[in-house]
JSON list of C-alpha atoms in Angstrom, two decimals:
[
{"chain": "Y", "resi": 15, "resn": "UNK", "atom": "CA", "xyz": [-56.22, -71.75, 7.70]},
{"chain": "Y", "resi": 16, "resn": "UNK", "atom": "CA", "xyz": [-58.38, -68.68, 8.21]},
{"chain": "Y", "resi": 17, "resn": "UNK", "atom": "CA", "xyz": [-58.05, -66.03, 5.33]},
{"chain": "Y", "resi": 18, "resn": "UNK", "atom": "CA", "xyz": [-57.04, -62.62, 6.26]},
{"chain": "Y", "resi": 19, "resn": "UNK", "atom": "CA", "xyz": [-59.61, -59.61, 6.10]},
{"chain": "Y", "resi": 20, "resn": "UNK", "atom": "CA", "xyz": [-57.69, -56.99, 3.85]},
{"chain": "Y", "resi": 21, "resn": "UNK", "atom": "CA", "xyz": [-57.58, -53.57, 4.85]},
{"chain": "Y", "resi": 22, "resn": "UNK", "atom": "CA", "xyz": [-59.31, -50.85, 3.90]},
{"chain": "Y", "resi": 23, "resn": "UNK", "atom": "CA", "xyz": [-56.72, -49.52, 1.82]},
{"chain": "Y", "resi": 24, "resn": "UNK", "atom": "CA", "xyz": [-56.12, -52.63, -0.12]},
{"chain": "Y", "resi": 25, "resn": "UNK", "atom": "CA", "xyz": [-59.50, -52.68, -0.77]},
{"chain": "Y", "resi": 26, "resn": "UNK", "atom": "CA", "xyz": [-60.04, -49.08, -2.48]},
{"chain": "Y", "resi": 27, "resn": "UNK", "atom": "CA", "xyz": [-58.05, -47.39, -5.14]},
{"chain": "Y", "resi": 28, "resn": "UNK", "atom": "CA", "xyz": [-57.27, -43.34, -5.12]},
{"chain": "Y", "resi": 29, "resn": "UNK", "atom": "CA", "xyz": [-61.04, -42.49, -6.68]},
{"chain": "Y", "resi": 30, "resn": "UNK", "atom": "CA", "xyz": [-62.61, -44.45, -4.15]},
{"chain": "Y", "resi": 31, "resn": "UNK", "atom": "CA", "xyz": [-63.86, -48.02, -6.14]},
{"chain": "Y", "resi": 32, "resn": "UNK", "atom": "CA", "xyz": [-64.07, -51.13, -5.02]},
{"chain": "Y", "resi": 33, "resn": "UNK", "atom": "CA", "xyz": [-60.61, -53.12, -6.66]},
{"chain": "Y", "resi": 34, "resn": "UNK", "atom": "CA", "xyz": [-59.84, -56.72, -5.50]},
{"chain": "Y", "resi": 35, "resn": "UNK", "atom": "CA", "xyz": [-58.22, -57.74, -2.66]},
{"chain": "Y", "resi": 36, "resn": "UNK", "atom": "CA", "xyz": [-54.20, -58.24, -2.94]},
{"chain": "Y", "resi": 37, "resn": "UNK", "atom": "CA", "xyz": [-53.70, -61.85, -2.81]},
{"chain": "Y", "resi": 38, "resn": "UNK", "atom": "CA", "xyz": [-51.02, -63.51, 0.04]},
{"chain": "Y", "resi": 39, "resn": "UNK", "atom": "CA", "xyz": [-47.93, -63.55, -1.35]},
{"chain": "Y", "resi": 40, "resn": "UNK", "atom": "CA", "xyz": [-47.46, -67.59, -0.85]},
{"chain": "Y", "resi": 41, "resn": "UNK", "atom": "CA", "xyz": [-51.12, -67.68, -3.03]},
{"chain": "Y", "resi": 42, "resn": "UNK", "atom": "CA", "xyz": [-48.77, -65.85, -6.07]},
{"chain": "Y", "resi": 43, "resn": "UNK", "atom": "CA", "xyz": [-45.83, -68.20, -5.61]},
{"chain": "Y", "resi": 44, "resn": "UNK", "atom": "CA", "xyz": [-47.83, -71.23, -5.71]},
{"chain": "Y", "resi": 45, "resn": "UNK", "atom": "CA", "xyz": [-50.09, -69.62, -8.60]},
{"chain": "Y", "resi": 46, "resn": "UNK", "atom": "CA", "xyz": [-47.29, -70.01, -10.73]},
{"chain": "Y", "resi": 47, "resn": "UNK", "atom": "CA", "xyz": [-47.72, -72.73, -13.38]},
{"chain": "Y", "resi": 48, "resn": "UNK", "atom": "CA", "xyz": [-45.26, -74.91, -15.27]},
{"chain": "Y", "resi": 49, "resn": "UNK", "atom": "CA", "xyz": [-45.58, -74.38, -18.78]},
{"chain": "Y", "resi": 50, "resn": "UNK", "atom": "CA", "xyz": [-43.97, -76.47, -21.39]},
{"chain": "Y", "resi": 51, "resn": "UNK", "atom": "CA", "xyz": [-40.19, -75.99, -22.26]},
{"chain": "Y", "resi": 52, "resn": "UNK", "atom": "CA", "xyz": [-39.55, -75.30, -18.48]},
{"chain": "Y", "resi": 53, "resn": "UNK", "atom": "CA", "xyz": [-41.28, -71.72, -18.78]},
{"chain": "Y", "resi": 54, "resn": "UNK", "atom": "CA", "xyz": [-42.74, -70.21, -15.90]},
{"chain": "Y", "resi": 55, "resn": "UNK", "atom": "CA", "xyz": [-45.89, -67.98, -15.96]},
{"chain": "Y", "resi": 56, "resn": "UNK", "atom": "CA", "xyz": [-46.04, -66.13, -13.63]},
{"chain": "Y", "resi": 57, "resn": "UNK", "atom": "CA", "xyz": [-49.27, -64.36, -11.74]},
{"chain": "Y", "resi": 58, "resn": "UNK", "atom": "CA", "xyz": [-49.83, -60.25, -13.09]},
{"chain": "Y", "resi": 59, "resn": "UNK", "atom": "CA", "xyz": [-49.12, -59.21, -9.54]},
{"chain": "Y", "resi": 60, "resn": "UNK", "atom": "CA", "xyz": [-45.75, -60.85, -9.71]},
{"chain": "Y", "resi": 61, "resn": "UNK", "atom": "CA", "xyz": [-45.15, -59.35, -12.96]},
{"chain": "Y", "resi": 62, "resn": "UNK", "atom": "CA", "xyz": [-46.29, -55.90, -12.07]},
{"chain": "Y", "resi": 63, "resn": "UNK", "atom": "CA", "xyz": [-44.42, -56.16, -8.48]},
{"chain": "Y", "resi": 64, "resn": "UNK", "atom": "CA", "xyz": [-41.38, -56.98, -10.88]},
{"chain": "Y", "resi": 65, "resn": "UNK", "atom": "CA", "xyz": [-42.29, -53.85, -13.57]},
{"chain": "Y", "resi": 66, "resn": "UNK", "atom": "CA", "xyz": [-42.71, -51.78, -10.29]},
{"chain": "Y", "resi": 67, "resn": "UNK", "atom": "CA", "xyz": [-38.86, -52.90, -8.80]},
{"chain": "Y", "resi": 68, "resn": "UNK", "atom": "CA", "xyz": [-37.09, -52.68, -12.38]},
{"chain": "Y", "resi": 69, "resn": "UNK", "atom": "CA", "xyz": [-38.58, -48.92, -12.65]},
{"chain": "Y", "resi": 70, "resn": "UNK", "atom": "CA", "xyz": [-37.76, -48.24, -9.32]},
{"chain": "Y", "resi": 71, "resn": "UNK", "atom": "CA", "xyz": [-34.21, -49.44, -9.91]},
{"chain": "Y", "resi": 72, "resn": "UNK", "atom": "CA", "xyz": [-34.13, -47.68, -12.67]},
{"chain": "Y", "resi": 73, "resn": "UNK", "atom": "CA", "xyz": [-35.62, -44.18, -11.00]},
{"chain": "Y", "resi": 74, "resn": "UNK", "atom": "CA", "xyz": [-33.07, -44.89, -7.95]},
{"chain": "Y", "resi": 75, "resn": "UNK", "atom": "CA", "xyz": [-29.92, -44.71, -10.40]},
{"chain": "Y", "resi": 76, "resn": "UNK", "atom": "CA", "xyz": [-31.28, -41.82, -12.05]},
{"chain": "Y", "resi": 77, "resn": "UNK", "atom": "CA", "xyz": [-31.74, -40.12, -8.87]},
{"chain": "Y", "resi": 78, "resn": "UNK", "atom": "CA", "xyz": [-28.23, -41.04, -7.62]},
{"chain": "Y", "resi": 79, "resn": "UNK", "atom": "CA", "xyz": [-26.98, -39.77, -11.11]},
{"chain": "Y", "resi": 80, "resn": "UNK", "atom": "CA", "xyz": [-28.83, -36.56, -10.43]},
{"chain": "Y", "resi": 81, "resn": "UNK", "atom": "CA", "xyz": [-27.80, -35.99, -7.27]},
{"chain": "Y", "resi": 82, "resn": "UNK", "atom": "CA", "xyz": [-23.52, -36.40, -8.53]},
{"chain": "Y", "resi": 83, "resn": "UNK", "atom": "CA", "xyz": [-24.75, -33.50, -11.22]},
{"chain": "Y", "resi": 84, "resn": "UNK", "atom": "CA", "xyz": [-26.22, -31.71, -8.51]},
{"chain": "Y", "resi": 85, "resn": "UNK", "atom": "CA", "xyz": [-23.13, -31.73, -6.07]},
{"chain": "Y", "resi": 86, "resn": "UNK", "atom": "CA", "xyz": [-20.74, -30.66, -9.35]},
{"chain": "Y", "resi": 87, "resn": "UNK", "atom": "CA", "xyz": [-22.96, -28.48, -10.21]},
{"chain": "Y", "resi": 88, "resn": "UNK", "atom": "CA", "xyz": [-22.82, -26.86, -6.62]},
{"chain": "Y", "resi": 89, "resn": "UNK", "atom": "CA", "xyz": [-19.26, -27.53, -6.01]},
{"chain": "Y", "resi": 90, "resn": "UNK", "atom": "CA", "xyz": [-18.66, -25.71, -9.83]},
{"chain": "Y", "resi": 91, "resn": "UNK", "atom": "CA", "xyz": [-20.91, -22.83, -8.27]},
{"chain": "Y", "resi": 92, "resn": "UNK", "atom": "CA", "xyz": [-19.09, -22.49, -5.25]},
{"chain": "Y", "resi": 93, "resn": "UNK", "atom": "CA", "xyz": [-15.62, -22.20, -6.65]},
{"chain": "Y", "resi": 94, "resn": "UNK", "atom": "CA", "xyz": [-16.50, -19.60, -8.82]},
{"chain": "Y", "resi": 95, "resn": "UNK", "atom": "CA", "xyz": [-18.81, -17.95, -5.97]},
{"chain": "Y", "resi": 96, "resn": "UNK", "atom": "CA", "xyz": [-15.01, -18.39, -3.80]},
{"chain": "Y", "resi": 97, "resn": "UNK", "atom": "CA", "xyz": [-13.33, -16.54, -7.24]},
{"chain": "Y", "resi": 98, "resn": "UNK", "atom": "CA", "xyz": [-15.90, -13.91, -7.59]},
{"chain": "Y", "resi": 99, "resn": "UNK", "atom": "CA", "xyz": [-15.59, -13.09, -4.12]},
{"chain": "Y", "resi": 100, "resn": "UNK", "atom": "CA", "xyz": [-11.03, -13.46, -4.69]},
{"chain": "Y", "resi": 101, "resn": "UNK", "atom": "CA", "xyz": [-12.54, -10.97, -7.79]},
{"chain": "Y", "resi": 102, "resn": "UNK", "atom": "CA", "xyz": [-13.76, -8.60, -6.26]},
{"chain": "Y", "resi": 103, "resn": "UNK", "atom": "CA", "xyz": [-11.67, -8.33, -3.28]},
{"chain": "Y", "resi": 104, "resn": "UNK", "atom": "CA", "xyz": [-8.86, -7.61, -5.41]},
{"chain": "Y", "resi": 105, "resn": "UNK", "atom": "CA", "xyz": [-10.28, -5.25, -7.41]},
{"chain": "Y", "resi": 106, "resn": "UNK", "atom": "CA", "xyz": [-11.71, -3.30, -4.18]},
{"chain": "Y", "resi": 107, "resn": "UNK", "atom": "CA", "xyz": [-7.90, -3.31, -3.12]},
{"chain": "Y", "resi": 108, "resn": "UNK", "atom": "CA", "xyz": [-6.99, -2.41, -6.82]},
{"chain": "Y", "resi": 109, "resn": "UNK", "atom": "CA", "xyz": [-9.31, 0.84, -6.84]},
{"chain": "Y", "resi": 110, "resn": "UNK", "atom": "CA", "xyz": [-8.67, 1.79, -3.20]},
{"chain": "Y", "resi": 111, "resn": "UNK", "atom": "CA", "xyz": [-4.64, 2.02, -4.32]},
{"chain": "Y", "resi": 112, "resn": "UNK", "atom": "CA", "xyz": [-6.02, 3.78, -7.47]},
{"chain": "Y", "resi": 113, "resn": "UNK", "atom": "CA", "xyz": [-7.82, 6.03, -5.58]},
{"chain": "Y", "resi": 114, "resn": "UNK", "atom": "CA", "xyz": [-4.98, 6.59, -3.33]},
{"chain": "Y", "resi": 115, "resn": "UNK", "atom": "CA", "xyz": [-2.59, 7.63, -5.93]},
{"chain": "Y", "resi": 116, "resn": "UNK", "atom": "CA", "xyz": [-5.29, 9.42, -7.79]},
{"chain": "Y", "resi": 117, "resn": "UNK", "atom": "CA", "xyz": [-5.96, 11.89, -4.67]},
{"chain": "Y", "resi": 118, "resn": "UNK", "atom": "CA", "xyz": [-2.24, 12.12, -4.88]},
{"chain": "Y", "resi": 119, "resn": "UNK", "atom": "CA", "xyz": [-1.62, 13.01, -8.53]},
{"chain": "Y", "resi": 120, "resn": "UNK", "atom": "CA", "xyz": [-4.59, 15.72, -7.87]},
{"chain": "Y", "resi": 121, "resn": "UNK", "atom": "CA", "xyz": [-2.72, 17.03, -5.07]},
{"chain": "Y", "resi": 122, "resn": "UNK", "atom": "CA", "xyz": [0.95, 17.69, -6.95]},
{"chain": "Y", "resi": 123, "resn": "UNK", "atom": "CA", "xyz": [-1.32, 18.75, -10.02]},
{"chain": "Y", "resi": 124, "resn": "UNK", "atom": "CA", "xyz": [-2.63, 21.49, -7.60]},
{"chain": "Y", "resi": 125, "resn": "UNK", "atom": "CA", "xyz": [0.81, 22.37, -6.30]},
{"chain": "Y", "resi": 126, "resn": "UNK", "atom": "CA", "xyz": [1.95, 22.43, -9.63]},
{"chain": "Y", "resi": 127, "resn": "UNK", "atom": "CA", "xyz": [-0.60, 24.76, -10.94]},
{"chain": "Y", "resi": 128, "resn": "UNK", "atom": "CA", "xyz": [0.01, 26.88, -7.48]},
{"chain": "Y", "resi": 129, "resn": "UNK", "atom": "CA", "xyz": [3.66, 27.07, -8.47]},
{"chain": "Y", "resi": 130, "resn": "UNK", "atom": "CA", "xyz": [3.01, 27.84, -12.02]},
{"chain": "Y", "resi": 131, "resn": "UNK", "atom": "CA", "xyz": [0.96, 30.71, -11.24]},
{"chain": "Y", "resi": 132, "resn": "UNK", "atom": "CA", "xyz": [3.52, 31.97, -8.60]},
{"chain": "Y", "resi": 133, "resn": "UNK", "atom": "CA", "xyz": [5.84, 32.04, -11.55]},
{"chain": "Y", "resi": 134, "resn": "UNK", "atom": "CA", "xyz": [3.96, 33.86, -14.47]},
{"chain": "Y", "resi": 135, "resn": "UNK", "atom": "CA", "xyz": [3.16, 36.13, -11.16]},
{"chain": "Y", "resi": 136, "resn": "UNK", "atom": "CA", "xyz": [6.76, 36.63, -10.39]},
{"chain": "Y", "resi": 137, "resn": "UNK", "atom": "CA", "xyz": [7.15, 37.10, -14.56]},
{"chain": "Y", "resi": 138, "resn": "UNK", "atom": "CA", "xyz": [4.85, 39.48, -14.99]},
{"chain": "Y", "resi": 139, "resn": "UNK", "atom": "CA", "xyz": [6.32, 41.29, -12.05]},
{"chain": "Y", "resi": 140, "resn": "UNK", "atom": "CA", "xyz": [10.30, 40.90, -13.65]},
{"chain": "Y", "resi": 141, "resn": "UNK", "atom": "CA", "xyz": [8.50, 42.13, -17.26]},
{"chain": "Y", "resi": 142, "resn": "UNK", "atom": "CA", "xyz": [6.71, 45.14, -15.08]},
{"chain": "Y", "resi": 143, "resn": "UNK", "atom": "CA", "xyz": [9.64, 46.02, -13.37]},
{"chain": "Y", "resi": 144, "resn": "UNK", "atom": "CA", "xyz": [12.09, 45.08, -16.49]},
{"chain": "Y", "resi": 145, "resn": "UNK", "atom": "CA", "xyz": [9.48, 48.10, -18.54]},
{"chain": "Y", "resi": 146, "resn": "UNK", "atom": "CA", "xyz": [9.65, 50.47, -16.03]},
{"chain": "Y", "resi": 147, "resn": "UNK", "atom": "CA", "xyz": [13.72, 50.42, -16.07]},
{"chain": "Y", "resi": 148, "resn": "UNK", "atom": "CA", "xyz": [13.66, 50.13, -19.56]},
{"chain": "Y", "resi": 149, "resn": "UNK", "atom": "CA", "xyz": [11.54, 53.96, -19.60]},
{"chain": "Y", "resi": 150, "resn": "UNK", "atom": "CA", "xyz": [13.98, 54.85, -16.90]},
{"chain": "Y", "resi": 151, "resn": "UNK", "atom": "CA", "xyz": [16.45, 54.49, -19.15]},
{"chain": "Y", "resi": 152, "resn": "UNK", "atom": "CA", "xyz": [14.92, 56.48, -22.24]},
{"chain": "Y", "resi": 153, "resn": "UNK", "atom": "CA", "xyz": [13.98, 59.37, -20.27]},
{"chain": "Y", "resi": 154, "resn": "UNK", "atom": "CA", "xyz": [17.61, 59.08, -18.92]},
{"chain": "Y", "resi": 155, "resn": "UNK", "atom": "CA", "xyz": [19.45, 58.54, -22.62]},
{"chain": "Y", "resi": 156, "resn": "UNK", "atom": "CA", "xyz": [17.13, 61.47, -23.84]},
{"chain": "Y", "resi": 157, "resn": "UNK", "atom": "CA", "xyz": [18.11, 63.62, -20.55]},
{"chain": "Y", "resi": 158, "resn": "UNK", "atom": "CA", "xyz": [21.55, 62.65, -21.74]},
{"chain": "Y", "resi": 159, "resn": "UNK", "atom": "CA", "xyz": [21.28, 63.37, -25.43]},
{"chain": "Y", "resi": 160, "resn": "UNK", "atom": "CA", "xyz": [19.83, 66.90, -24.82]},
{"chain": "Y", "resi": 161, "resn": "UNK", "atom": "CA", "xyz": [23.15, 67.55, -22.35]},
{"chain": "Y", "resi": 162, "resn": "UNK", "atom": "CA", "xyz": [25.01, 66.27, -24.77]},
{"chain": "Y", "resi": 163, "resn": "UNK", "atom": "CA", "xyz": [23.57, 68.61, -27.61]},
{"chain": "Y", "resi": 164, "resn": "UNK", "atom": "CA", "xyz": [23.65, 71.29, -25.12]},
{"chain": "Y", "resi": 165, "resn": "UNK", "atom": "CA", "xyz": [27.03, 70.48, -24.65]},
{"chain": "Y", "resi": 166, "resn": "UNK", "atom": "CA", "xyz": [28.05, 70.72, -28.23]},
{"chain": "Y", "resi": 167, "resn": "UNK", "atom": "CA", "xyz": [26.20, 73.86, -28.79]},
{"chain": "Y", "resi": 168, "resn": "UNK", "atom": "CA", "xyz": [28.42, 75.45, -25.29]},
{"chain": "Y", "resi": 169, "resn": "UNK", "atom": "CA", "xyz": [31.16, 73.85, -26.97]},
{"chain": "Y", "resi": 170, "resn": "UNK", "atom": "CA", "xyz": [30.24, 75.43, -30.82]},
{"chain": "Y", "resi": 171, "resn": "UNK", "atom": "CA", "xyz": [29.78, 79.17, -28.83]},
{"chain": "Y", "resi": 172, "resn": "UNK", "atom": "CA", "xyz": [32.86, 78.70, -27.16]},
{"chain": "Y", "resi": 173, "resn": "UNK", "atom": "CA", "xyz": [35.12, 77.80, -30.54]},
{"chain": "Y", "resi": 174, "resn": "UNK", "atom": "CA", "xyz": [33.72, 80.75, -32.06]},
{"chain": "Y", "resi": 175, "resn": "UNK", "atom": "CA", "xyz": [34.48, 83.39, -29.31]},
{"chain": "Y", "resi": 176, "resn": "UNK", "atom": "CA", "xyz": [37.85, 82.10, -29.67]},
{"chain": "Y", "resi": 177, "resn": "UNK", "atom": "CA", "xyz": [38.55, 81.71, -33.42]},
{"chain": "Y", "resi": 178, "resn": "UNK", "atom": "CA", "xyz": [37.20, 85.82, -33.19]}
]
């Protein structure tokens, strides 16, 4: 039977040199040779087909390892994006109430205050008005304490004309 012409690409490696030709894979099966104590030797390309498929197994498991991490790893990352997000939204609601009651406090606080100055107002007015009764009442007691010495002095004059 006629040989096949190898391609171009079995024929070159990456840099471009001449390498040989990749032999039919019946040629490697029946290259094999019987070696005593029922060994079998088998031809490199076998052997490095065989390397090639055990690291490629190998790689494949890895990969499928990797890609498990990578989905827990994602999954882990989106549950805590989901609670960050639960987070947050319940703090916003948290602050917002806060707020809320804040603006509120502020606003009795400044009724409060309004009130408490209404009262030292009304205060000062009572202790105004409470002084200016209280002078009333000295110029009247000293209005009445001259009538009364007045009084006793009409009172002395009068005794006298009588006891003479």
């Amino acid at each position: 039977p006629a040989v096949p012409v190898p391609s171009f690409h079995q024929m070159t490696s990456e840099n471009g040199k001449q390498k040989q030709p990749m032999p039919n894979p019946q040629e490697l099966l029946q290259s094999t040779t019987q070696k005593g104590n029922n060994q079998v030797e088998f031809h490199p390309f076998v052997l490095r087909h065989n390397q090639v498929l055990y690291q490629y197994e190998l790689l494949r498991q890895k990969f499928t390892q990797l890609q498990g991490d990578y989905k827990r790893v994602v999954d882990q990352l989106n549950q805590k994006s989901n609670e960050l997000v639960t987070t947050k939204t319940s703090l916003g609601r948290e602050l917002q109430k806060s707020q809320r009651e804040n603006t509120t406090l502020k606003e009795k606080l400044r009724v409060q205050e309004e009130r408490a100055m209404s009262l030292e107002k009304q205060k000062k007015l009572l202790q105004d008005q409470q002084t200016a009764m209280a002078e009333e009442k000295e110029v009247e007691i000293k209005r009445l304490k001259t009538f009364l010495k007045l009084a006793k002095s009409r009172i002395e004059i009068e005794r006298r004309k009588v006891a003479s």
